mmCIF file of C-alpha atoms in Angstrom:
data_model
loop_
_atom_site.group_PDB
_atom_site.id
_atom_site.type_symbol
_atom_site.label_atom_id
_atom_site.label_comp_id
_atom_site.label_asym_id
_atom_site.label_seq_id
_atom_site.Cartn_x
_atom_site.Cartn_y
_atom_site.Cartn_z
ATOM 1 C CA UNK A 517 19.067 -1.157 10.207
ATOM 2 C CA UNK A 518 21.962 2.070 7.879
ATOM 3 C CA UNK A 519 23.583 2.335 5.277
ATOM 4 C CA UNK A 520 25.058 5.621 6.417
ATOM 5 C CA UNK A 521 27.940 6.610 3.328
ATOM 6 C CA UNK A 522 24.940 5.634 0.422
ATOM 7 C CA UNK A 523 21.760 7.704 1.999
ATOM 8 C CA UNK A 524 23.881 10.482 2.562
ATOM 9 C CA UNK A 525 23.801 11.412 -0.954
ATOM 10 C CA UNK A 526 21.507 12.360 -3.808
ATOM 11 C CA UNK A 527 20.824 9.726 -5.736
ATOM 12 C CA UNK A 528 17.429 9.356 -8.075
ATOM 13 C CA UNK A 529 16.016 5.661 -8.796
ATOM 14 C CA UNK A 530 13.938 5.469 -12.407
ATOM 15 C CA UNK A 531 11.942 1.119 -12.242
ATOM 16 C CA UNK A 532 13.052 2.093 -16.759
ATOM 17 C CA UNK A 533 11.777 -0.779 -18.802
ATOM 18 C CA UNK A 534 9.719 -4.388 -18.414
ATOM 19 C CA UNK A 535 10.651 -7.056 -19.635
ATOM 20 C CA UNK A 536 8.436 -10.377 -20.228
ATOM 21 C CA UNK A 537 10.901 -13.379 -18.913
ATOM 22 C CA UNK A 538 10.155 -17.754 -19.361
ATOM 23 C CA UNK A 539 11.225 -19.346 -15.664
ATOM 24 C CA UNK A 540 10.986 -22.788 -13.172
ATOM 25 C CA UNK A 541 9.132 -21.074 -10.326
ATOM 26 C CA UNK A 542 10.037 -22.860 -6.812
ATOM 27 C CA UNK A 543 7.289 -25.897 -7.849
ATOM 28 C CA UNK A 544 9.724 -26.423 -10.909
ATOM 29 C CA UNK A 545 7.091 -25.593 -13.698
ATOM 30 C CA UNK A 546 7.319 -23.959 -15.906
ATOM 31 C CA UNK A 547 5.686 -20.094 -15.814
ATOM 32 C CA UNK A 548 5.398 -16.494 -17.389
ATOM 33 C CA UNK A 549 6.388 -13.330 -15.606
ATOM 34 C CA UNK A 550 7.552 -9.688 -16.261
ATOM 35 C CA UNK A 551 10.935 -8.341 -15.067
ATOM 36 C CA UNK A 552 11.698 -4.719 -14.413
ATOM 37 C CA UNK A 553 14.783 -2.681 -14.457
ATOM 38 C CA UNK A 554 15.511 -0.675 -11.748
ATOM 39 C CA UNK A 555 18.937 1.890 -11.963
ATOM 40 C CA UNK A 556 19.743 4.226 -9.192
ATOM 41 C CA UNK A 557 22.024 6.955 -10.767
ATOM 42 C CA UNK A 558 23.954 8.953 -7.850
ATOM 43 C CA UNK A 559 23.332 13.297 -8.866
ATOM 44 C CA UNK A 560 26.762 14.537 -6.630
ATOM 45 C CA UNK A 561 29.835 13.190 -7.124
ATOM 46 C CA UNK A 562 32.699 12.031 -5.033
ATOM 47 C CA UNK A 563 36.212 13.073 -5.301
ATOM 48 C CA UNK A 564 34.976 14.730 -8.751
ATOM 49 C CA UNK A 565 34.284 12.065 -10.359
ATOM 50 C CA UNK A 566 30.476 10.546 -11.293
ATOM 51 C CA UNK A 567 28.801 7.845 -9.615
ATOM 52 C CA UNK A 568 28.048 5.949 -12.288
ATOM 53 C CA UNK A 569 24.413 3.585 -12.746
ATOM 54 C CA UNK A 570 23.311 0.377 -11.334
ATOM 55 C CA UNK A 571 20.833 -1.412 -12.787
ATOM 56 C CA UNK A 572 19.150 -4.703 -12.068
ATOM 57 C CA UNK A 573 16.310 -7.131 -12.763
ATOM 58 C CA UNK A 574 13.551 -8.053 -10.362
ATOM 59 C CA UNK A 575 10.625 -10.032 -10.259
ATOM 60 C CA UNK A 576 7.099 -8.521 -8.658
ATOM 61 C CA UNK A 577 7.282 -11.052 -6.338
ATOM 62 C CA UNK A 578 10.909 -9.011 -4.910
ATOM 63 C CA UNK A 579 9.287 -6.492 -4.592
ATOM 64 C CA UNK A 580 6.448 -8.160 -2.365
ATOM 65 C CA UNK A 581 9.105 -9.168 -0.031
ATOM 66 C CA UNK A 582 10.585 -6.172 1.030
ATOM 67 C CA UNK A 583 7.360 -4.742 1.244
ATOM 68 C CA UNK A 584 6.688 -7.594 3.947
ATOM 69 C CA UNK A 585 10.035 -7.193 5.092
ATOM 70 C CA UNK A 586 8.678 -3.712 6.048
ATOM 71 C CA UNK A 587 5.852 -4.163 7.788
ATOM 72 C CA UNK A 588 7.456 -6.753 10.454
ATOM 73 C CA UNK A 589 10.334 -4.135 11.217
ATOM 74 C CA UNK A 590 8.706 -0.394 11.027
ATOM 75 C CA UNK A 591 5.139 -1.707 11.655
ATOM 76 C CA UNK A 592 4.639 2.058 13.444
ATOM 77 C CA UNK A 593 4.679 3.408 9.772
ATOM 78 C CA UNK A 594 2.836 3.990 6.888
ATOM 79 C CA UNK A 595 3.986 1.739 4.538
ATOM 80 C CA UNK A 596 3.596 2.956 0.675
ATOM 81 C CA UNK A 597 2.014 -0.089 -0.914
ATOM 82 C CA UNK A 598 2.992 -1.854 -4.737
ATOM 83 C CA UNK A 599 0.884 -1.128 -7.483
ATOM 84 C CA UNK A 600 -2.356 -3.798 -8.485
ATOM 85 C CA UNK A 601 -0.708 -7.265 -9.058
ATOM 86 C CA UNK A 602 -3.772 -7.245 -11.118
ATOM 87 C CA UNK A 603 -5.943 -4.360 -12.651
ATOM 88 C CA UNK A 604 -8.898 -3.785 -11.155
ATOM 89 C CA UNK A 605 -11.295 -0.991 -11.955
ATOM 90 C CA UNK A 606 -11.304 -1.733 -15.854
ATOM 91 C CA UNK A 607 -14.590 -0.506 -18.196
ATOM 92 C CA UNK A 608 -14.266 -3.013 -21.136
ATOM 93 C CA UNK A 609 -11.875 -1.347 -23.230
ATOM 94 C CA UNK A 610 -9.347 -2.346 -21.200
ATOM 95 C CA UNK A 611 -7.068 -5.433 -20.931
ATOM 96 C CA UNK A 612 -7.863 -6.998 -16.829
ATOM 97 C CA UNK A 613 -4.816 -9.540 -17.810
ATOM 98 C CA UNK A 614 -1.621 -8.931 -16.009
ATOM 99 C CA UNK A 615 0.392 -9.694 -19.552
ATOM 100 C CA UNK A 616 -1.295 -6.843 -20.935
ATOM 101 C CA UNK A 617 1.972 -4.084 -22.834
ATOM 102 C CA UNK A 618 -0.360 -1.207 -21.291
ATOM 103 C CA UNK A 619 -1.297 -2.928 -17.209
ATOM 104 C CA UNK A 620 2.407 -3.737 -17.719
ATOM 105 C CA UNK A 621 3.702 -0.233 -18.730
ATOM 106 C CA UNK A 622 1.048 0.783 -15.099
ATOM 107 C CA UNK A 623 2.777 -0.928 -13.102
ATOM 108 C CA UNK A 624 6.213 -0.497 -13.934
ATOM 109 C CA UNK A 625 4.959 3.503 -13.120
ATOM 110 C CA UNK A 626 3.461 2.629 -9.812
ATOM 111 C CA UNK A 627 6.641 0.098 -9.013
ATOM 112 C CA UNK A 628 8.513 2.941 -9.335
ATOM 113 C CA UNK A 629 6.526 5.113 -7.508
ATOM 114 C CA UNK A 630 6.717 2.620 -4.594
ATOM 115 C CA UNK A 631 10.630 2.373 -4.365
ATOM 116 C CA UNK A 632 10.518 6.508 -4.791
ATOM 117 C CA UNK A 633 8.072 6.581 -1.752
ATOM 118 C CA UNK A 634 10.285 4.311 0.217
ATOM 119 C CA UNK A 635 13.679 6.643 -0.592
ATOM 120 C CA UNK A 636 11.718 9.824 0.324
ATOM 121 C CA UNK A 637 10.695 8.774 3.503
ATOM 122 C CA UNK A 638 12.962 9.502 6.833
ATOM 123 C CA UNK A 639 13.382 6.241 8.164
ATOM 124 C CA UNK A 640 12.358 3.948 5.334
ATOM 125 C CA UNK A 641 15.274 5.263 3.168
ATOM 126 C CA UNK A 642 17.694 3.975 5.904
ATOM 127 C CA UNK A 643 17.346 0.609 5.869
ATOM 128 C CA UNK A 644 19.616 -2.134 4.724
ATOM 129 C CA UNK A 645 17.164 -4.655 2.414
ATOM 130 C CA UNK A 646 16.075 -1.348 0.442
ATOM 131 C CA UNK A 647 19.622 -0.736 -0.298
ATOM 132 C CA UNK A 648 20.404 -4.156 -1.067
ATOM 133 C CA UNK A 649 17.173 -3.569 -3.056
ATOM 134 C CA UNK A 650 18.505 -1.151 -5.298
ATOM 135 C CA UNK A 651 22.256 -2.035 -5.455
ATOM 136 C CA UNK A 652 21.920 -6.560 -4.855
ATOM 137 C CA UNK A 653 21.196 -8.207 -7.795
ATOM 138 C CA UNK A 654 22.246 -12.334 -6.064
ATOM 139 C CA UNK A 655 21.064 -13.037 -3.171
ATOM 140 C CA UNK A 656 19.058 -10.763 -2.205
ATOM 141 C CA UNK A 657 16.809 -13.314 -1.052
ATOM 142 C CA UNK A 658 19.259 -15.025 1.052
ATOM 143 C CA UNK A 659 19.931 -11.788 2.815
ATOM 144 C CA UNK A 660 16.641 -10.693 3.328
ATOM 145 C CA UNK A 661 15.203 -14.070 4.691
ATOM 146 C CA UNK A 662 17.851 -13.994 6.941
ATOM 147 C CA UNK A 663 17.298 -10.872 9.180
ATOM 148 C CA UNK A 664 13.852 -13.720 9.582
ATOM 149 C CA UNK A 665 11.035 -11.414 9.653
ATOM 150 C CA UNK A 666 8.307 -14.171 8.729
ATOM 151 C CA UNK A 667 9.427 -15.422 12.067
ATOM 152 C CA UNK A 668 8.598 -11.924 13.884
ATOM 153 C CA UNK A 669 5.784 -11.884 11.354
ATOM 154 C CA UNK A 670 1.902 -11.431 13.647
ATOM 155 C CA UNK A 671 -0.511 -14.105 12.419
ATOM 156 C CA UNK A 672 -3.927 -12.661 11.025
ATOM 157 C CA UNK A 673 -5.206 -15.404 13.582
ATOM 158 C CA UNK A 674 -3.746 -13.739 16.147
ATOM 159 C CA UNK A 675 -4.808 -9.873 14.950
ATOM 160 C CA UNK A 676 -8.245 -11.291 14.619
ATOM 161 C CA UNK A 677 -8.074 -12.750 18.736
ATOM 162 C CA UNK A 678 -6.750 -9.429 19.997
ATOM 163 C CA UNK A 679 -9.102 -6.947 17.670
ATOM 164 C CA UNK A 680 -12.470 -8.662 19.307
ATOM 165 C CA UNK A 681 -10.954 -9.515 22.825
ATOM 166 C CA UNK A 682 -8.948 -6.180 23.383
ATOM 167 C CA UNK A 683 -10.951 -3.977 26.405
ATOM 168 C CA UNK A 684 -9.599 -0.837 26.301
ATOM 169 C CA UNK A 685 -8.381 0.350 22.926
ATOM 170 C CA UNK A 686 -6.916 3.569 22.084
ATOM 171 C CA UNK A 687 -9.934 6.020 20.671
ATOM 172 C CA UNK A 688 -7.520 7.629 18.244
ATOM 173 C CA UNK A 689 -6.433 4.494 16.971
ATOM 174 C CA UNK A 690 -10.334 3.198 16.928
ATOM 175 C CA UNK A 691 -11.286 6.441 15.051
ATOM 176 C CA UNK A 692 -8.434 5.497 11.964
ATOM 177 C CA UNK A 693 -9.185 2.280 11.423
ATOM 178 C CA UNK A 694 -12.986 3.258 10.968
ATOM 179 C CA UNK A 695 -11.577 6.720 8.628
ATOM 180 C CA UNK A 696 -9.066 4.238 6.515
ATOM 181 C CA UNK A 697 -12.427 1.307 6.087
ATOM 182 C CA UNK A 698 -13.885 4.475 5.315
ATOM 183 C CA UNK A 699 -11.372 5.924 2.531
ATOM 184 C CA UNK A 700 -12.208 2.903 1.354
ATOM 185 C CA UNK A 701 -15.466 2.460 0.634
ATOM 186 C CA UNK A 702 -15.935 6.023 -0.419
ATOM 187 C CA UNK A 703 -11.939 5.360 -3.620
ATOM 188 C CA UNK A 704 -13.538 2.136 -4.409
ATOM 189 C CA UNK A 705 -17.629 3.667 -5.971
ATOM 190 C CA UNK A 706 -15.163 6.653 -7.044
ATOM 191 C CA UNK A 707 -13.364 3.914 -9.174
ATOM 192 C CA UNK A 708 -16.092 2.476 -10.033
ATOM 193 C CA UNK A 709 -17.968 5.510 -11.198
ATOM 194 C CA UNK A 710 -14.974 6.737 -12.758
ATOM 195 C CA UNK A 711 -15.179 2.693 -15.303
ATOM 196 C CA UNK A 712 -18.863 3.707 -15.893
ATOM 197 C CA UNK A 713 -18.145 6.670 -17.423
ATOM 198 C CA UNK A 714 -15.151 6.349 -19.100
ATOM 199 C CA UNK A 715 -17.810 2.746 -20.669
ATOM 200 C CA UNK A 716 -20.169 5.263 -21.418
ATOM 201 C CA UNK A 717 -17.840 7.935 -23.145
ATOM 202 C CA UNK A 718 -15.413 6.214 -25.044
ATOM 203 C CA UNK A 719 -18.783 5.496 -27.179
ATOM 204 C CA UNK A 720 -20.495 8.543 -27.093
ATOM 205 C CA UNK A 721 -16.469 9.473 -28.834
ATOM 206 C CA UNK A 722 -16.840 6.850 -30.848
ATOM 207 C CA UNK A 723 -20.303 7.435 -32.469
ATOM 208 C CA UNK A 724 -18.619 10.356 -33.733
ATOM 209 C CA UNK A 725 -17.515 8.425 -36.165
ATOM 210 C CA UNK A 726 -20.221 8.267 -37.414
ATOM 211 C CA UNK A 727 -20.637 11.570 -38.233
ATOM 212 C CA UNK A 728 -16.995 11.841 -40.536
ATOM 213 C CA UNK A 729 -19.125 8.613 -42.599
ATOM 214 C CA UNK A 730 -22.056 10.289 -42.978
ATOM 215 C CA UNK A 731 -20.583 13.866 -43.971
ATOM 216 C CA UNK A 732 -17.945 11.642 -46.710
ATOM 217 C CA UNK A 733 -20.970 9.532 -48.097
ATOM 218 C CA UNK A 734 -22.819 12.780 -48.285
ATOM 219 C CA UNK A 735 -19.725 15.255 -49.399
ATOM 220 C CA UNK A 736 -20.023 12.107 -52.750
ATOM 221 C CA UNK A 737 -23.112 13.735 -53.848
ATOM 222 C CA UNK A 738 -22.806 17.384 -53.475
ATOM 223 C CA UNK A 739 -20.862 20.439 -55.716
ATOM 224 C CA UNK A 740 -21.544 23.354 -53.939
ATOM 225 C CA UNK A 741 -21.371 21.449 -50.280
ATOM 226 C CA UNK A 742 -19.130 18.169 -51.106
ATOM 227 C CA UNK A 743 -16.218 19.930 -50.159
ATOM 228 C CA UNK A 744 -17.528 21.912 -46.262
ATOM 229 C CA UNK A 745 -19.099 18.466 -45.956
ATOM 230 C CA UNK A 746 -15.779 16.347 -46.253
ATOM 231 C CA UNK A 747 -14.053 18.624 -44.380
ATOM 232 C CA UNK A 748 -17.041 18.533 -41.592
ATOM 233 C CA UNK A 749 -16.352 14.452 -41.490
ATOM 234 C CA UNK A 750 -12.577 14.418 -41.450
ATOM 235 C CA UNK A 751 -13.609 16.952 -37.507
ATOM 236 C CA UNK A 752 -15.227 14.164 -36.629
ATOM 237 C CA UNK A 753 -12.884 11.662 -36.963
ATOM 238 C CA UNK A 754 -10.443 13.705 -35.343
ATOM 239 C CA UNK A 755 -12.576 13.951 -32.319
ATOM 240 C CA UNK A 756 -14.015 9.326 -32.603
ATOM 241 C CA UNK A 757 -10.035 8.754 -32.774
ATOM 242 C CA UNK A 758 -8.912 11.023 -29.734
ATOM 243 C CA UNK A 759 -11.303 9.152 -26.761
ATOM 244 C CA UNK A 760 -8.301 6.483 -26.923
ATOM 245 C CA UNK A 761 -5.457 9.384 -25.351
ATOM 246 C CA UNK A 762 -7.677 10.361 -23.649
ATOM 247 C CA UNK A 763 -8.638 7.557 -21.874
ATOM 248 C CA UNK A 764 -5.316 6.668 -21.397
ATOM 249 C CA UNK A 765 -4.239 9.474 -19.848
ATOM 250 C CA UNK A 766 -7.163 9.126 -17.535
ATOM 251 C CA UNK A 767 -5.533 5.631 -16.353
ATOM 252 C CA UNK A 768 -2.940 7.639 -14.780
ATOM 253 C CA UNK A 769 -5.200 10.095 -12.667
ATOM 254 C CA UNK A 770 -6.697 6.308 -11.694
ATOM 255 C CA UNK A 771 -3.735 4.555 -10.075
ATOM 256 C CA UNK A 772 -2.779 7.419 -8.051
ATOM 257 C CA UNK A 773 -6.276 7.151 -6.200
ATOM 258 C CA UNK A 774 -5.982 3.101 -6.267
ATOM 259 C CA UNK A 775 -2.366 3.865 -3.825
ATOM 260 C CA UNK A 776 -4.683 5.572 -1.814
ATOM 261 C CA UNK A 777 -6.979 3.114 -2.171
ATOM 262 C CA UNK A 778 -4.105 0.146 -1.181
ATOM 263 C CA UNK A 779 -2.845 3.019 1.456
ATOM 264 C CA UNK A 780 -6.141 2.293 3.509
ATOM 265 C CA UNK A 781 -4.815 -1.290 3.896
ATOM 266 C CA UNK A 782 -1.501 0.043 4.705
ATOM 267 C CA UNK A 783 -3.815 3.066 7.581
ATOM 268 C CA UNK A 784 -5.026 -0.619 9.757
ATOM 269 C CA UNK A 785 -2.056 -2.272 10.037
ATOM 270 C CA UNK A 786 -0.556 0.220 12.094
ATOM 271 C CA UNK A 787 -4.012 -0.112 13.608
ATOM 272 C CA UNK A 788 -3.903 -3.779 14.282
ATOM 273 C CA UNK A 789 -0.118 -4.282 15.740
ATOM 274 C CA UNK A 790 -1.306 -0.996 18.164
ATOM 275 C CA UNK A 791 -4.266 -3.760 18.955
ATOM 276 C CA UNK A 792 -2.328 -6.517 19.585
ATOM 277 C CA UNK A 793 0.246 -4.999 21.179
ATOM 278 C CA UNK A 794 -2.619 -3.440 23.444
ATOM 279 C CA UNK A 795 -3.516 -6.244 24.564
ATOM 280 C CA UNK A 796 -0.845 -8.360 24.816
ATOM 281 C CA UNK A 797 -0.185 -5.079 27.676
ATOM 282 C CA UNK A 798 -3.441 -6.393 29.049
ATOM 283 C CA UNK A 799 -2.671 -10.012 29.777
ATOM 284 C CA UNK A 800 0.278 -9.197 30.361
ATOM 285 C CA UNK A 801 -1.432 -7.197 33.490
ATOM 286 C CA UNK A 802 -4.663 -9.961 34.634
ATOM 287 C CA UNK A 803 -1.579 -12.268 34.466
ATOM 288 C CA UNK A 804 0.519 -9.864 37.166
ATOM 289 C CA UNK A 805 -2.812 -9.405 39.469
ATOM 290 C CA UNK A 806 -3.747 -12.834 39.287
ATOM 291 C CA UNK A 807 -0.673 -13.724 40.109
ATOM 292 C CA UNK A 808 -0.611 -11.205 43.141
ATOM 293 C CA UNK A 809 -4.224 -12.878 44.566
ATOM 294 C CA UNK A 810 -2.005 -15.262 44.334
ATOM 295 C CA UNK A 811 0.737 -14.515 46.331
ATOM 296 C CA UNK A 812 -1.483 -12.607 49.092
ATOM 297 C CA UNK A 813 -4.555 -15.956 49.056
ATOM 298 C CA UNK A 814 -1.208 -17.754 50.581
ATOM 299 C CA UNK A 815 0.191 -15.474 53.123
ATOM 300 C CA UNK A 816 -3.746 -14.527 54.645
ATOM 301 C CA UNK A 817 -5.080 -18.338 53.878
ATOM 302 C CA UNK A 818 -8.183 -17.020 52.877
ATOM 303 C CA UNK A 819 -9.708 -17.508 49.067
ATOM 304 C CA UNK A 820 -11.857 -15.412 47.363
ATOM 305 C CA UNK A 821 -12.410 -17.303 44.286
ATOM 306 C CA UNK A 822 -12.977 -20.477 43.360
ATOM 307 C CA UNK A 823 -9.867 -22.707 42.388
ATOM 308 C CA UNK A 824 -9.041 -26.019 41.966
ATOM 309 C CA UNK A 825 -6.276 -25.559 44.324
ATOM 310 C CA UNK A 826 -8.383 -24.874 46.677
ATOM 311 C CA UNK A 827 -10.372 -27.656 46.852
ATOM 312 C CA UNK A 828 -7.142 -29.762 46.315
ATOM 313 C CA UNK A 829 -6.982 -28.500 49.603
ATOM 314 C CA UNK A 830 -10.278 -29.261 50.927
ATOM 315 C CA UNK A 831 -10.230 -32.766 49.815
ATOM 316 C CA UNK A 832 -6.269 -33.255 50.768
ATOM 317 C CA UNK A 833 -5.573 -31.803 52.823
ATOM 318 C CA UNK A 834 -3.466 -28.073 53.781
ATOM 319 C CA UNK A 835 -0.350 -27.208 53.109
ATOM 320 C CA UNK A 836 3.184 -27.681 55.539
ATOM 321 C CA UNK A 837 4.534 -24.218 56.505
ATOM 322 C CA UNK A 838 7.126 -24.637 54.056
ATOM 323 C CA UNK A 839 5.633 -26.044 51.373
ATOM 324 C CA UNK A 840 3.579 -22.400 51.344
ATOM 325 C CA UNK A 841 6.590 -20.923 51.415
ATOM 326 C CA UNK A 842 8.387 -21.938 48.237
ATOM 327 C CA UNK A 843 5.553 -21.387 46.711
ATOM 328 C CA UNK A 844 5.138 -17.808 48.289
ATOM 329 C CA UNK A 845 9.239 -16.978 46.688
ATOM 330 C CA UNK A 846 8.296 -18.932 43.819
ATOM 331 C CA UNK A 847 4.977 -16.329 43.349
ATOM 332 C CA UNK A 848 6.889 -13.435 44.306
ATOM 333 C CA UNK A 849 9.309 -14.210 41.882
ATOM 334 C CA UNK A 850 7.207 -14.011 39.731
ATOM 335 C CA UNK A 851 5.801 -10.887 40.352
ATOM 336 C CA UNK A 852 8.845 -9.319 40.126
ATOM 337 C CA UNK A 853 9.741 -10.613 36.589
ATOM 338 C CA UNK A 854 5.898 -9.808 36.098
ATOM 339 C CA UNK A 855 5.674 -6.060 36.698
ATOM 340 C CA UNK A 856 9.270 -5.490 35.300
ATOM 341 C CA UNK A 857 7.430 -7.353 31.858
ATOM 342 C CA UNK A 858 4.325 -5.051 32.135
ATOM 343 C CA UNK A 859 6.920 -2.122 32.788
ATOM 344 C CA UNK A 860 8.305 -3.086 29.944
ATOM 345 C CA UNK A 861 5.246 -3.618 27.699
ATOM 346 C CA UNK A 862 4.328 0.030 28.585
ATOM 347 C CA UNK A 863 7.224 1.390 27.940
ATOM 348 C CA UNK A 864 7.029 0.525 23.718
ATOM 349 C CA UNK A 865 3.654 0.733 23.676
ATOM 350 C CA UNK A 866 3.622 4.145 24.976
ATOM 351 C CA UNK A 867 7.592 4.831 22.305
ATOM 352 C CA UNK A 868 5.102 2.774 19.329
ATOM 353 C CA UNK A 869 2.441 5.535 20.399
ATOM 354 C CA UNK A 870 5.098 7.965 19.892
ATOM 355 C CA UNK A 871 6.559 7.016 16.141
ATOM 356 C CA UNK A 872 3.635 6.106 15.190
ATOM 357 C CA UNK A 873 1.320 8.517 15.451
ATOM 358 C CA UNK A 874 3.633 10.350 14.337
ATOM 359 C CA UNK A 875 4.252 9.186 10.425
ATOM 360 C CA UNK A 876 0.431 8.901 10.974
ATOM 361 C CA UNK A 877 0.360 12.650 10.682
ATOM 362 C CA UNK A 878 3.099 12.487 7.714
ATOM 363 C CA UNK A 879 1.013 10.616 6.352
ATOM 364 C CA UNK A 880 -2.100 12.287 6.419
ATOM 365 C CA UNK A 881 -0.051 15.553 4.722
ATOM 366 C CA UNK A 882 0.906 13.526 2.129
ATOM 367 C CA UNK A 883 -2.543 12.099 1.604
ATOM 368 C CA UNK A 884 -4.200 15.948 1.342
ATOM 369 C CA UNK A 885 -0.941 17.147 -0.794
ATOM 370 C CA UNK A 886 -1.201 14.320 -3.171
ATOM 371 C CA UNK A 887 -4.525 13.698 -3.181
ATOM 372 C CA UNK A 888 -5.623 17.188 -3.892
ATOM 373 C CA UNK A 889 -3.399 17.599 -7.220
ATOM 374 C CA UNK A 890 -4.619 14.554 -8.643
ATOM 375 C CA UNK A 891 -7.978 15.491 -8.750
ATOM 376 C CA UNK A 892 -7.381 18.919 -9.617
ATOM 377 C CA UNK A 893 -5.235 17.463 -12.655
ATOM 378 C CA UNK A 894 -8.844 15.333 -13.940
ATOM 379 C CA UNK A 895 -10.554 18.546 -13.426
ATOM 380 C CA UNK A 896 -8.129 20.714 -15.458
ATOM 381 C CA UNK A 897 -8.207 17.210 -18.152
ATOM 382 C CA UNK A 898 -12.286 16.885 -18.427
ATOM 383 C CA UNK A 899 -12.135 20.998 -18.825
ATOM 384 C CA UNK A 900 -9.963 20.274 -21.368
ATOM 385 C CA UNK A 901 -11.279 17.165 -23.129
ATOM 386 C CA UNK A 902 -14.520 19.924 -23.255
ATOM 387 C CA UNK A 903 -13.041 22.397 -24.862
ATOM 388 C CA UNK A 904 -11.292 20.460 -27.457
ATOM 389 C CA UNK A 905 -15.290 18.704 -28.633
ATOM 390 C CA UNK A 906 -16.723 22.384 -28.202
ATOM 391 C CA UNK A 907 -13.586 23.782 -30.827
ATOM 392 C CA UNK A 908 -14.510 19.993 -33.550
ATOM 393 C CA UNK A 909 -17.789 21.432 -33.357
ATOM 394 C CA UNK A 910 -17.025 25.008 -33.836
ATOM 395 C CA UNK A 911 -14.571 23.836 -36.867
ATOM 396 C CA UNK A 912 -17.467 21.723 -38.032
ATOM 397 C CA UNK A 913 -19.517 25.109 -37.661
ATOM 398 C CA UNK A 914 -16.729 27.066 -40.360
ATOM 399 C CA UNK A 915 -17.107 24.621 -42.633
ATOM 400 C CA UNK A 916 -21.223 24.477 -42.504
ATOM 401 C CA UNK A 917 -20.732 28.732 -43.304
ATOM 402 C CA UNK A 918 -18.110 28.122 -46.672
ATOM 403 C CA UNK A 919 -20.632 25.038 -47.929
#
């Protein structure tokens, strides 16, 4: 699905604000939810006139519907993940409430990033449903459902069956599946470590507030040393209060890591689809081989394997030549049809592998670039934080020196 006119223009996409609302759900029960304002604006001009900004409100569930649609229609693509619906890997001062203002703000940023990921993808950006998601507020859900994507979605049971029963899996996809599992494990451990460090760091910084209180109390009983102690206490108070902003900034980097934690599942989805296609191919090949064997046995009058038909023949006598010819004719038609289906599935499988691997290579470049940037920025932030700590104690030292 494409919309040629819209995506030829450069546009800006933003999720500019979030709003808490109350309404009725599908069960006609009252619920509280968060709606997000999506704004799109052309940065180019058409016939000398600037295109006006489009804006509409969407719920998180509508973002989920969009992604589910993309997963079905573009199974060979590593579809960008959504930000978490409920907070994970939180440290003790961070609220796990999905209505918490700070969490809603981080999710707003994550939803904007999700849309920007799609808009920058060479294939997904041209999808008509995505375009309508940004521009059509009313009846958008009905438009998505009319595509019938739910009927095309593979069942989890079928995918699980293919995983265990496929006989000739592609090693590249098997390795990729193992890599995605390991990537998810590594990032999960990293986020847990970061949460523990944040907990302890928060305590260390806040304890410095005790220095401020003690120095202030001490300054009240000293004449010559009072001003120096009071100033040193002030620096300690500033240091203690700075941790709130520091850890708030850290959450931004944690969210960048979480995106790739969820990308691991997107990689596995591509691998599962390939397993399903390979399993269907093997079943089709097996069915074709069985029909060819049946046709050969009927033509030669020999039975190589045990079959119900063979037992029936022994019990009730041989078929007439006319009956055998009719059965051979039916089997030949089924064999011809089966060969065409097998050829089609082979072509479909090769096309899937080609397209999937191209997108996986694109994803790998994006991942390496993003994670490198995030880790460097996190290291720079830690260095800056340490420098601020050194500066606080340098200032305190100067205060003590003036006493």
